[in-house]
Coordinates of C-alpha atoms and ligand atoms in Angstrom, one line a residue:
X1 CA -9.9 -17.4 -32.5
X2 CA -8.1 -14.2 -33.0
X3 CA -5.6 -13.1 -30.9
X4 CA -3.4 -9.6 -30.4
X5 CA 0.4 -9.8 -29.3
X6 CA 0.8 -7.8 -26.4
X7 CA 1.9 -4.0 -27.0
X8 CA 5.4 -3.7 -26.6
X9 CA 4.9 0.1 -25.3
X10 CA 2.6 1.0 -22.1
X11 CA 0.0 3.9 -22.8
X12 CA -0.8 6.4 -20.0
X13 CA -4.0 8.2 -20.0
X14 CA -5.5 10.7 -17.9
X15 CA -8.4 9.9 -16.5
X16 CA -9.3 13.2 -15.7
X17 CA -10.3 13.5 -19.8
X18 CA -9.4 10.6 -21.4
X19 CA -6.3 11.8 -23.4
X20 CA -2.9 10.0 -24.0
X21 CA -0.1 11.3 -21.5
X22 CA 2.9 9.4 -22.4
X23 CA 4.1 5.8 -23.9
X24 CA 6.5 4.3 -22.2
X25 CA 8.4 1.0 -23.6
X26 CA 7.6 -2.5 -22.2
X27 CA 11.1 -4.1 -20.8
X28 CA 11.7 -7.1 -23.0
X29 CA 12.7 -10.8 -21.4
X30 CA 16.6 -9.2 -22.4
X31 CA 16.1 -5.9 -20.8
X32 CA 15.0 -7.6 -17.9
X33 CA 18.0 -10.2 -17.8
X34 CA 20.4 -7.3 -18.0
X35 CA 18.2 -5.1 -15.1
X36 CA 18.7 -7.7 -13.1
X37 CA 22.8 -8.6 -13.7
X38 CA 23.1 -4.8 -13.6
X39 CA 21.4 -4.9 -10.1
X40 CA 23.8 -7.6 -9.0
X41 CA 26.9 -5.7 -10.1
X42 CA 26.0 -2.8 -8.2
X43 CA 24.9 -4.4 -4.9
X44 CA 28.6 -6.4 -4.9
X45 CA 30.5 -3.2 -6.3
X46 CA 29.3 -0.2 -5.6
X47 CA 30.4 -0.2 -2.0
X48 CA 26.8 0.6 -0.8
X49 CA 25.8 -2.3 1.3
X50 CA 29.9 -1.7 3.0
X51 CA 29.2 2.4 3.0
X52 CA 28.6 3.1 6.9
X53 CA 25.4 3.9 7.7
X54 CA 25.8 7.4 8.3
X55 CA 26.9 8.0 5.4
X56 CA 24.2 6.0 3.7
X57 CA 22.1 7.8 5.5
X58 CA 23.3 11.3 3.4
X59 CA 22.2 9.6 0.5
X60 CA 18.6 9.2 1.5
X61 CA 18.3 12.8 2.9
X62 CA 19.7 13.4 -0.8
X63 CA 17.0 11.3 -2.4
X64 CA 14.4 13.6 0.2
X65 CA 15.7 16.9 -1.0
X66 CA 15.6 16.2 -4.9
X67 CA 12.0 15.2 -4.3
X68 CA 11.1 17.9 -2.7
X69 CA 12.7 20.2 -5.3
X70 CA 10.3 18.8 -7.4
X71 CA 7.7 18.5 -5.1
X72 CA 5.0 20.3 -7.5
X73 CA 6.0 18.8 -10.8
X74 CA 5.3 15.4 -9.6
X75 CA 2.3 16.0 -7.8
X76 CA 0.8 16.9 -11.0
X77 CA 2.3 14.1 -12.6
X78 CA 0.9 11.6 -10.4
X79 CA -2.6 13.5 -11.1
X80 CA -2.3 13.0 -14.6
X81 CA -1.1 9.2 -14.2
X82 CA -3.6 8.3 -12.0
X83 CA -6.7 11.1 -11.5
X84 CA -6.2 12.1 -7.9
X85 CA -6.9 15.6 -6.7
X86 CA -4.0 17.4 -6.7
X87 CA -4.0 18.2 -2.8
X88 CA -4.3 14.4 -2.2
X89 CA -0.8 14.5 -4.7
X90 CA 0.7 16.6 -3.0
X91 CA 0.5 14.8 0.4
X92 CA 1.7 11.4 -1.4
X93 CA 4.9 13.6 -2.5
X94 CA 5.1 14.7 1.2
X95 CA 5.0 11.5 2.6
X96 CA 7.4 9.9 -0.1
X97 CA 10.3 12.8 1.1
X98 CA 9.1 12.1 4.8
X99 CA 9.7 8.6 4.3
X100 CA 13.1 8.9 2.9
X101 CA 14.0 11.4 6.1
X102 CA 12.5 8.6 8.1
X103 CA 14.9 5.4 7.2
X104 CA 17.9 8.0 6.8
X105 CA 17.1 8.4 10.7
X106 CA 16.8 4.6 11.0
X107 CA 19.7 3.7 8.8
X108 CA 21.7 5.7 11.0
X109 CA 20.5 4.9 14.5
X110 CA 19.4 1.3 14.1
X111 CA 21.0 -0.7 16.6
X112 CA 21.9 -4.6 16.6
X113 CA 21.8 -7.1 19.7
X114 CA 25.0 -8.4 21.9
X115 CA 23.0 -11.3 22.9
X116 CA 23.3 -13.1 26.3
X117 CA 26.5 -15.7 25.8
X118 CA 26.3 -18.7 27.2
X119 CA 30.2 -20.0 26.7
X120 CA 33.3 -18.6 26.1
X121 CA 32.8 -16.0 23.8
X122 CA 30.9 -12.8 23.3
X123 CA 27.4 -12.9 20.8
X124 CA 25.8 -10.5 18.7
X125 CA 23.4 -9.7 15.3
X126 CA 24.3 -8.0 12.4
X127 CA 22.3 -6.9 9.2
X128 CA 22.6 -8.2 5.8
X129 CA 21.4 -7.2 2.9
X130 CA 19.3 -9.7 0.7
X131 CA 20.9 -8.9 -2.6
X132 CA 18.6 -7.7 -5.1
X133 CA 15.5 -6.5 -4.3
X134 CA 12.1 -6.6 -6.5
X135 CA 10.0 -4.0 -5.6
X136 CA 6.5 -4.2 -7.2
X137 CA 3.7 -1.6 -6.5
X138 CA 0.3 -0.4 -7.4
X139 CA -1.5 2.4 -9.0
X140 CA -3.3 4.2 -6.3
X141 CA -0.2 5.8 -4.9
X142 CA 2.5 5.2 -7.0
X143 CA 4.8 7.5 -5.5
X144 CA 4.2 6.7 -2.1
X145 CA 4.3 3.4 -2.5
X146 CA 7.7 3.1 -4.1
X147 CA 9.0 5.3 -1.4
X148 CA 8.0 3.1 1.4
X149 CA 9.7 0.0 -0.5
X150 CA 12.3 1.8 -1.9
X151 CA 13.9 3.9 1.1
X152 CA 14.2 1.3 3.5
X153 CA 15.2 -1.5 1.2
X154 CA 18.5 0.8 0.2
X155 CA 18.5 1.8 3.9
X156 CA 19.3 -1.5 4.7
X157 CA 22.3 -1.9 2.0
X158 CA 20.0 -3.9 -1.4
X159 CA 19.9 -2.8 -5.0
X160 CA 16.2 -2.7 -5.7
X161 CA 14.7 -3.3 -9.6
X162 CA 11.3 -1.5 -8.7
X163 CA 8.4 -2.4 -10.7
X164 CA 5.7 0.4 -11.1
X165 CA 2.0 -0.8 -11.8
X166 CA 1.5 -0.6 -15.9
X167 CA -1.7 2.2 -15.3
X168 CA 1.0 4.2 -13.7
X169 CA 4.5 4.2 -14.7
X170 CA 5.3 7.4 -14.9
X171 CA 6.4 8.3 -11.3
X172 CA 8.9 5.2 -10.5
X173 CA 11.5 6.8 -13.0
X174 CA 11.1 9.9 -11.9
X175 CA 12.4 8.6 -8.3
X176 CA 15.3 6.8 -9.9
X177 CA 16.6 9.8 -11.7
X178 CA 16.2 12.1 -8.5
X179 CA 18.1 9.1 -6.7
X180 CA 20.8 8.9 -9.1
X181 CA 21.1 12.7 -9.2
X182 CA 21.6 12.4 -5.2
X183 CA 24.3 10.2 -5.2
X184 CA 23.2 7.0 -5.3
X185 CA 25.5 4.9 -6.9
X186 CA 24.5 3.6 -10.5
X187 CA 22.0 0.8 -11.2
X188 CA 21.3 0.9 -7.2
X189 CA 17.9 1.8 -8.2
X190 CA 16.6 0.3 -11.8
X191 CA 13.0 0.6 -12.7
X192 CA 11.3 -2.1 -15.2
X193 CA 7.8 -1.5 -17.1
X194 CA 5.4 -3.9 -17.8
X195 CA 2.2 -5.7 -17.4
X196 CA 2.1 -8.1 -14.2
X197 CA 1.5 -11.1 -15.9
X198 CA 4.7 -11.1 -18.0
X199 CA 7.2 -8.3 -17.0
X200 CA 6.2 -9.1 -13.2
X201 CA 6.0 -12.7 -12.9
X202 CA 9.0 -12.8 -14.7
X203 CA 11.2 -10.7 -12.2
X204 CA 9.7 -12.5 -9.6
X205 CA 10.8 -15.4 -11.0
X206 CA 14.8 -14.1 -11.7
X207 CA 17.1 -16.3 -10.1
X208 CA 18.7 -12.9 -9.2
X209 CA 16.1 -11.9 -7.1
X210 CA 16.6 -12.9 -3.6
X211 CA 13.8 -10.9 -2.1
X212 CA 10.3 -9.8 -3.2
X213 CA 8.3 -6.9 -1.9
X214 CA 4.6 -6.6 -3.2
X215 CA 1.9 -4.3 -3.0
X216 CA -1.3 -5.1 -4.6
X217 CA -4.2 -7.9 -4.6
X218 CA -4.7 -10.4 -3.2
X219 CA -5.2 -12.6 -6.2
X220 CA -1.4 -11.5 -7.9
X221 CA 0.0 -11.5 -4.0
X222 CA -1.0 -15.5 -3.7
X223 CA 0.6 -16.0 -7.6
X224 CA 3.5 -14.1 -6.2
X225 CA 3.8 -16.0 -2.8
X226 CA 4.0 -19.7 -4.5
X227 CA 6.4 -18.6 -6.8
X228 CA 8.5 -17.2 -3.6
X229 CA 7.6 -20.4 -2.1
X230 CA 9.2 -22.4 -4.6
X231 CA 12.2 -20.2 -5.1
X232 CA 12.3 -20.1 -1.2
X233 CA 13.1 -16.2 -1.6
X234 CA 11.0 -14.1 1.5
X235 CA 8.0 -12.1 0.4
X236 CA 6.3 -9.5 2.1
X237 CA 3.1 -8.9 0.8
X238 CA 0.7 -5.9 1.4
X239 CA -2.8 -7.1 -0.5
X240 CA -6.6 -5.5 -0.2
X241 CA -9.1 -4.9 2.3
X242 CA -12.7 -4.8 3.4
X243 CA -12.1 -3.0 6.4
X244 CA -14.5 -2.8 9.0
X245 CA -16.0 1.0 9.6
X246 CA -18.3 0.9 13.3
X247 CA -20.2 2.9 14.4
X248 CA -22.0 2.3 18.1
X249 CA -24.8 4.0 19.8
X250 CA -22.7 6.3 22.0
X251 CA -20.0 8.0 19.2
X252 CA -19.8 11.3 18.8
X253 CA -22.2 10.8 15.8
X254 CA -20.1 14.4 13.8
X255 CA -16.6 13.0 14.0
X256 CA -17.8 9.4 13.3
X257 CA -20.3 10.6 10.3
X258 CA -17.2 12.6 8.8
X259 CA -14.2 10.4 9.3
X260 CA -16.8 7.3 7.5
X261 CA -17.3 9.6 4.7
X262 CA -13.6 10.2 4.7
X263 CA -12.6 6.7 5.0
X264 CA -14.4 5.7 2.2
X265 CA -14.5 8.7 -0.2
X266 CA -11.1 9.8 0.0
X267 CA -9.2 9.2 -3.2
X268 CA -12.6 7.4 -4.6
X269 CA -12.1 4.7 -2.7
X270 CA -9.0 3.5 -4.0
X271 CA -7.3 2.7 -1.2
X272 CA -6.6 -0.8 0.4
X273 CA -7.6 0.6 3.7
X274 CA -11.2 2.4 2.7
X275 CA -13.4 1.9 5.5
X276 CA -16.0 -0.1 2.9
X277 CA -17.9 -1.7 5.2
X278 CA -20.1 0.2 7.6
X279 CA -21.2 -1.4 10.6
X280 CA -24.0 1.0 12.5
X281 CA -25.6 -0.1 15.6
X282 CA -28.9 -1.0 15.3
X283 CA -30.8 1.7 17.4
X284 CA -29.1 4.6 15.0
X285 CA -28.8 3.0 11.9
X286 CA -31.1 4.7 9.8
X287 CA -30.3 8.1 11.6
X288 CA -26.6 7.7 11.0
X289 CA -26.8 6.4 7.7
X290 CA -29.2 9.3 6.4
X291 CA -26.5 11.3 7.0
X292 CA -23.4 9.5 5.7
X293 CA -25.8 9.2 2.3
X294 CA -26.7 13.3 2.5
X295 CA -23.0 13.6 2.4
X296 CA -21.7 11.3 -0.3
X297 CA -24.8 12.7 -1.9
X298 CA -22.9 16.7 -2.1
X299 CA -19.5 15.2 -2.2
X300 CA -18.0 17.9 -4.7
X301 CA -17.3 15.1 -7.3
X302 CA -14.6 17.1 -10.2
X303 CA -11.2 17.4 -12.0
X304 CA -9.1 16.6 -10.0
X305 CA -7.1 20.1 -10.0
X306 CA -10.7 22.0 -9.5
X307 CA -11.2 24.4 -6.6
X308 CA -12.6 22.1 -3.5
X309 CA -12.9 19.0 -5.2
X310 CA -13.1 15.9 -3.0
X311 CA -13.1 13.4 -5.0
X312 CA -12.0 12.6 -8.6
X313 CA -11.9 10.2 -11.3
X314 CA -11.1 7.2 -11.0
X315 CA -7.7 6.4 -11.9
X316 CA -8.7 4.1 -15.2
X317 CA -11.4 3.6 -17.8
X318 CA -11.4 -0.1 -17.0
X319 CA -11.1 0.4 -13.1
X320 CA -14.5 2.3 -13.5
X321 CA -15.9 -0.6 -15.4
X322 CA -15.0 -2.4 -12.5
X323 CA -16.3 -0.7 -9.7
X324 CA -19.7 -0.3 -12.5
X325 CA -20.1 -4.4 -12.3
X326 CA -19.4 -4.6 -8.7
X327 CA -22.4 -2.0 -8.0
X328 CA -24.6 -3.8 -10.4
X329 CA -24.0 -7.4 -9.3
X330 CA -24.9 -5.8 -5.4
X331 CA -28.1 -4.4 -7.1
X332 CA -28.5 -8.1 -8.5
X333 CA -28.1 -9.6 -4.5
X334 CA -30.7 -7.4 -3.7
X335 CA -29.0 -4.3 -2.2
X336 CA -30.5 -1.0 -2.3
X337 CA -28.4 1.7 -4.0
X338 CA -29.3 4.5 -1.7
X339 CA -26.7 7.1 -3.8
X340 CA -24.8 6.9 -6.5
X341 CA -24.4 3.7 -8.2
X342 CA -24.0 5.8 -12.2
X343 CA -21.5 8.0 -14.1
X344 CA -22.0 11.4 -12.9
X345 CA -23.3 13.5 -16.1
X346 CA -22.2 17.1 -17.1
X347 CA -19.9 19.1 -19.2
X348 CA -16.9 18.9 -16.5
X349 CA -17.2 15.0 -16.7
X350 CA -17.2 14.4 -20.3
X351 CA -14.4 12.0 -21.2
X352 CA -13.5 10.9 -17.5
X353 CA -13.4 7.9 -15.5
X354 CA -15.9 9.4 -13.2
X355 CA -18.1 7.5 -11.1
X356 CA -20.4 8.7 -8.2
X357 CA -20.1 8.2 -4.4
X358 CA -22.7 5.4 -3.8
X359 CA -24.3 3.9 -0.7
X360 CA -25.5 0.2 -0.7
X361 CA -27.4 -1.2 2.1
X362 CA -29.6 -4.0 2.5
X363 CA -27.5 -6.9 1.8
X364 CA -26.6 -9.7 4.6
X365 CA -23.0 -9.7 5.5
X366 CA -22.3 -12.7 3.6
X367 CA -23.2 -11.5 0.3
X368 CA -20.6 -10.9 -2.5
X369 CA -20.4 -7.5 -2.5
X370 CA -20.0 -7.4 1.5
X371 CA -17.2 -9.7 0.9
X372 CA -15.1 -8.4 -2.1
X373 CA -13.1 -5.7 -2.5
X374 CA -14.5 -3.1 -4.7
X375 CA -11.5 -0.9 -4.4
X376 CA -13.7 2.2 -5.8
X377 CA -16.7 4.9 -4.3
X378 CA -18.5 2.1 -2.8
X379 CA -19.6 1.4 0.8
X380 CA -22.1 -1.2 2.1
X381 CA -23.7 -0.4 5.4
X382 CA -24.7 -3.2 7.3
X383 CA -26.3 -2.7 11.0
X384 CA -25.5 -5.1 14.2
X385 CA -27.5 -5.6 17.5
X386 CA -24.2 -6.1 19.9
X387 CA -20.5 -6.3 20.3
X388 CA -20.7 -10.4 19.9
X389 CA -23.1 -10.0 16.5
X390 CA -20.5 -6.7 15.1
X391 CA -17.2 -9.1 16.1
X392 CA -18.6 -11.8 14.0
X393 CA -20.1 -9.9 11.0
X394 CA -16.9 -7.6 11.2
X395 CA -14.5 -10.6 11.1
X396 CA -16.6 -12.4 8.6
X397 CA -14.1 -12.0 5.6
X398 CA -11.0 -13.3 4.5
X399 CA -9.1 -9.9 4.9
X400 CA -7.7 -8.4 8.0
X401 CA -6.0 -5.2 7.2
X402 CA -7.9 -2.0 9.0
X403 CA -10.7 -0.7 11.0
X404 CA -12.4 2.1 13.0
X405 CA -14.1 2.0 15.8
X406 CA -15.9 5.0 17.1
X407 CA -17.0 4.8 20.6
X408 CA -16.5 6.8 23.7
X409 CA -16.6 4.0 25.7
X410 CA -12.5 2.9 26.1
X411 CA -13.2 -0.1 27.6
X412 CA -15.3 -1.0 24.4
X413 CA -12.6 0.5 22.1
X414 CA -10.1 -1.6 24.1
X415 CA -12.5 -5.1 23.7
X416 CA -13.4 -4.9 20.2
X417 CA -9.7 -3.4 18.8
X418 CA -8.4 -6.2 20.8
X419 CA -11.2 -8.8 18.7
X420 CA -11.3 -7.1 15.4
X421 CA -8.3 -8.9 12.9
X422 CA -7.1 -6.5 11.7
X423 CA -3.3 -5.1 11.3
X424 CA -4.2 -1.8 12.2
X425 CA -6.9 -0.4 14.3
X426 CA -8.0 3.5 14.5
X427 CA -10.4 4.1 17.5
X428 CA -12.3 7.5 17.0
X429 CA -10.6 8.5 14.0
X430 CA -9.5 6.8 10.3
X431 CA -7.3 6.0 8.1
X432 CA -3.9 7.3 9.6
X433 CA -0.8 5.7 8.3
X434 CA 2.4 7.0 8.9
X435 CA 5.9 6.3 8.2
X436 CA 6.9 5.6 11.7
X437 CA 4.5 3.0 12.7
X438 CA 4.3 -0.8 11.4
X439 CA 1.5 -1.2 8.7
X440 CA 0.5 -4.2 6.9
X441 CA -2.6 -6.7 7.1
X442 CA -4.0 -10.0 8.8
X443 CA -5.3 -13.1 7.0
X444 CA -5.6 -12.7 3.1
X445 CA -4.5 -9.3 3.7
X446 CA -0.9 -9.4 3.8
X447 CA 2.3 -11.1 5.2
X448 CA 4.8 -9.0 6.7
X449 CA 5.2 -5.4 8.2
X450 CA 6.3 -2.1 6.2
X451 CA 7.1 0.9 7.9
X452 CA 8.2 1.8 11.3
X453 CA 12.1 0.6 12.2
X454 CA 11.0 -3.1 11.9
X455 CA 10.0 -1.8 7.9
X456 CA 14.4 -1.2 7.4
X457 CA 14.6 -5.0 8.9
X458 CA 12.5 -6.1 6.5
X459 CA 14.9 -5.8 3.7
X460 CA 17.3 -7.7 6.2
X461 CA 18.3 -11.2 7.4
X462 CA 20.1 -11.8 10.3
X463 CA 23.6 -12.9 11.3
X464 CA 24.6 -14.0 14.3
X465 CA 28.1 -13.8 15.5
X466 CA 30.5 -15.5 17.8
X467 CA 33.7 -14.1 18.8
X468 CA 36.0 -16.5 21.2
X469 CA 37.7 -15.8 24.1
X470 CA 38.4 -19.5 24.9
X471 CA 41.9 -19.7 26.9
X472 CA 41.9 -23.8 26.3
X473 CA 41.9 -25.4 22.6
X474 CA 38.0 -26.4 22.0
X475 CA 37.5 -30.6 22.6
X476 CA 35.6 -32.6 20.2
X477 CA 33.7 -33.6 23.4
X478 CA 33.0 -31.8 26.8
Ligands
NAD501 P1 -2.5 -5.8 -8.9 O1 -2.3 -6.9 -7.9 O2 -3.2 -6.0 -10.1 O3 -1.1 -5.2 -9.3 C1 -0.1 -4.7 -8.4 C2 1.2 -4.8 -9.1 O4 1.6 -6.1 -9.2 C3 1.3 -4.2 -10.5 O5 2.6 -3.6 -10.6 C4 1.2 -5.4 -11.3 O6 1.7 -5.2 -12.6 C5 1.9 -6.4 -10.5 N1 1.5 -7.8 -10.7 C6 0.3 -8.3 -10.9 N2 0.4 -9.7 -11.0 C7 1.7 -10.0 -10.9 C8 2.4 -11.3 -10.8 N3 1.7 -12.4 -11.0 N4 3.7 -11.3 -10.6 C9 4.3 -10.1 -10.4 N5 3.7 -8.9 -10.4 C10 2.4 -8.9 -10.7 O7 -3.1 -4.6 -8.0 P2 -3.6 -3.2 -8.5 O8 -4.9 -3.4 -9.3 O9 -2.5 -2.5 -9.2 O10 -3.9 -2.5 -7.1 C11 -5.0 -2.6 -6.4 C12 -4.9 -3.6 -5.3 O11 -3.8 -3.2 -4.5 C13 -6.0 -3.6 -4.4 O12 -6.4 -4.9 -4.0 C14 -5.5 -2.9 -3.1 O13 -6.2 -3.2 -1.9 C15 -4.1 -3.3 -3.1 N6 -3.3 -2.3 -2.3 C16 -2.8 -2.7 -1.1 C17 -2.1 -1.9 -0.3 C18 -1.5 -2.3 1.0 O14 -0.6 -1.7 1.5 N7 -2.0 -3.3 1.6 C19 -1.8 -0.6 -0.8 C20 -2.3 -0.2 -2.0 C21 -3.1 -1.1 -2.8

């Protein structure tokens, strides 16, 4: 058998045309030993995790500023890493500033307990940081998904090595430069390239390390979380979905038929929350599907920097080639590819990773491709007769992290959000996800919490402390 050593340099390509962007050099098992010793230093002798919070907080309104001095460089950046149309970009580089503005806010205001005492003394919490921090992220949002590890994981006083996904590394040094240039002390914020398999398992694995955060799948999030398990470090893990899209007889059919498109469509589909299953209720299932497949049927599929595009390419060659199997193994369970399902052909798409919006229907909720996570264009409709058949076919996976519910009913809304696993629930609207509010997923979808204040404590154990105010000696025995 032949075999290939590994590259020692990553290639970036634009999948918008196929052509080489950058290289960018593999850290070696060295590089990585000194990241991490580096990472130490500066956590025990920078004086960040002792710098008061306000004044930590000036850093992080620092870090928001230089990225928003650059807002339109690395918007176009991230389109060229990863394919996304520009707008969609630009609104990742918006969030990633909003995000640092958000845990300077918290850094600043977060407040600690003076517990109840129960002796002579007085009882309270404070924060600690963990140490060193591996941060390891994705390709569908590279810049957004940094932030929301990044920001609230120096908020709360850590060093953080921050491990960008090898089809997109160009944003994550980007953010370390801009952070460096805003004051953050050096080697706060280090960034390491590399495939998963090596460059990631091994900083997971670090003995520096003393806290992992992970965005991805589900299959790298389990090998992550028994290698946290035997280190005993904590792990939060944000992994895929299959999240529930429903649609019942009463909605208000426009705003449900849009946000589905929406849900699914929006940045091809790569997104853990894409609403890719679509649950319609029986009596309107073939009316409100005609329509969602009339509209992913004139999405304005183009470059991503074209005039009204709304959707792109997909961010790799070999993503497309995955999303391409996962449509023709649901043609091979006997699905009916009502749209899509093929490249899209035409001057404008030569040399992309195009692929079209398609629109499956026809399988039974337990086949494959009703179960796995295509993580592309790709939505499966599905109908149900009642709330007790939708609750059971919706919660019929092993994931748990979204879903919509259109209704005008609140009392249903209330009944099935309540029954639905999922971490996070939009009733008569989609895929809204901000800073402020906790996100993360149920079941196989994740462990842990980002965002919102409880996203700062996180990156933070606990200590409780005693002070005495005993007026006797203590006894060895009351
Ligand atoms: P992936 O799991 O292949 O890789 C994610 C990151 O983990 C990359 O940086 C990769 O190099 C690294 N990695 C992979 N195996 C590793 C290992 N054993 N040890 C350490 N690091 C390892 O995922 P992907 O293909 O880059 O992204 C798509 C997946 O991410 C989808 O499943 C999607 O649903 C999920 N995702 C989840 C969220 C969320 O917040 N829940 C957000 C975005 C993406």
């Amino acid at each position: 058998m032949v075999t290939t050593a590994p590259s020692a340099e990553l290639v970036s390509t634009n999948p918008a045309t196929g052509a080489e962007i950058a290289r960018v050099a593999i850290t070696s098992p060295e590089a990585l030993n000194a990241t991490v010793d580096r990472a130490r230093h500066a956590f025990h002798h920078s004086g960040w995790k002792s710098l008061l919070p306000h004044k930590r907080a000036l850093v992080l309104h620092a870090i928001a500023d230089g990225l928003a001095a650059e807002k339109e460089a690395l918007a176009r950046l991230q389109m060229q890493d990863n394919g996304k149309p520009l707008g969609e970009c630009r609104g990742m580089v918006e969030s990633a500033i909003g995000t640092f503005r958000y845990y300077a806010g918290v850094c600043e205001t977060l407040e600690t307990d003076v517990t109840p005492a129960r002796g002579d003394y007085v009882s309270f919490t404070v924060l600690e940081p963990f140490g060193v921090v591996a941060a390891i992220t994705p390709w569908n949002s590279p810049l957004m998904n940094d932030a929301t590890k990044v920001a609230p994981a120096l908020a709360a006083g850590n060093a953080v090595i921050l491990k960008p996904s090898e089809d997109s590394p160009l944003l994550a040094p980007e953010l370390a430069r801009i952070a460096r240039a805003a004051g953050l002390p050096q080697d706060l914020l280090q960034v390491v390239q590399g495939r998963g398999a090596d460059v990631g398992a091994a900083l997971v694995a670090h003995p520096g390390v003393r806290m992992i955060s992970f965005t991805g799948g589900t299959v790298s999030g389990r090998a992550i979380a028994r290698v946290a398990g035997d280190r005993l470090v904590p792990a939060a893990l944000e992994l895929g979905g299959k999240s529930p899209h429903v649609v019942f007889a009463d909605a208000d059919r426009v705003h449900a038929v849009a946000a589905v498109v929406a849900g699914i469509f929006g940045s091809a589909g790569q997104s853990c929350v894409a609403g890719s299953r679509l649950f319609i209720e029986q009596s309107i299932y073939h009316e409100v599907l005609t329509q969602v497949v009339e509209r992913a049927m004139h999405l304005r599929v183009a470059p991503p920097d074209a005039e009204g595009v709304e959707m792109g390419p997909l961010a790799s060659f070999h993503h497309r080639e995955r999303v391409a199997q996962f449509v023709d193994r649901a043609r091979a369970e006997g699905g009916r590819v009502l749209c899509g399902g093929a490249v899209p052909t035409g001057p404008q798409y030569e040399g992309g990773a195009y692929y079209l919006p398609t629109v499956i229907d026809g399988l039974g909720p337990d086949a494959v491709s009703c179960q796995e996570e295509a993580f592309g264009p790709v939505l499966v409709a599905l109908p149900f007769k009642d709330e007790a058949d939708l609750i059971a076919q919706a919660n019929g996976t092993a994931f748990g992290l979204a879903c919509g519910i259109w209704t005008e009913s609140f009392k249903r809304a209330w009944r099935v959000g309540r029954a639905l696993e999922a971490g996070s629930v939009w009733i008569n609207t989609y895929k809204q996800s901000v800073t402020s509010t906790p996100f993360g997923g149920f079941k196989n979808s994740g462990i842990g919490r980002e965002k919102g204040i409880d996203g700062l404590k996180l990156y933070a154990q606990v200590k409780s402390m005693y002070f005495g105010l005993h007026e006797q000696p203590l006894a060895v025995a009351k």
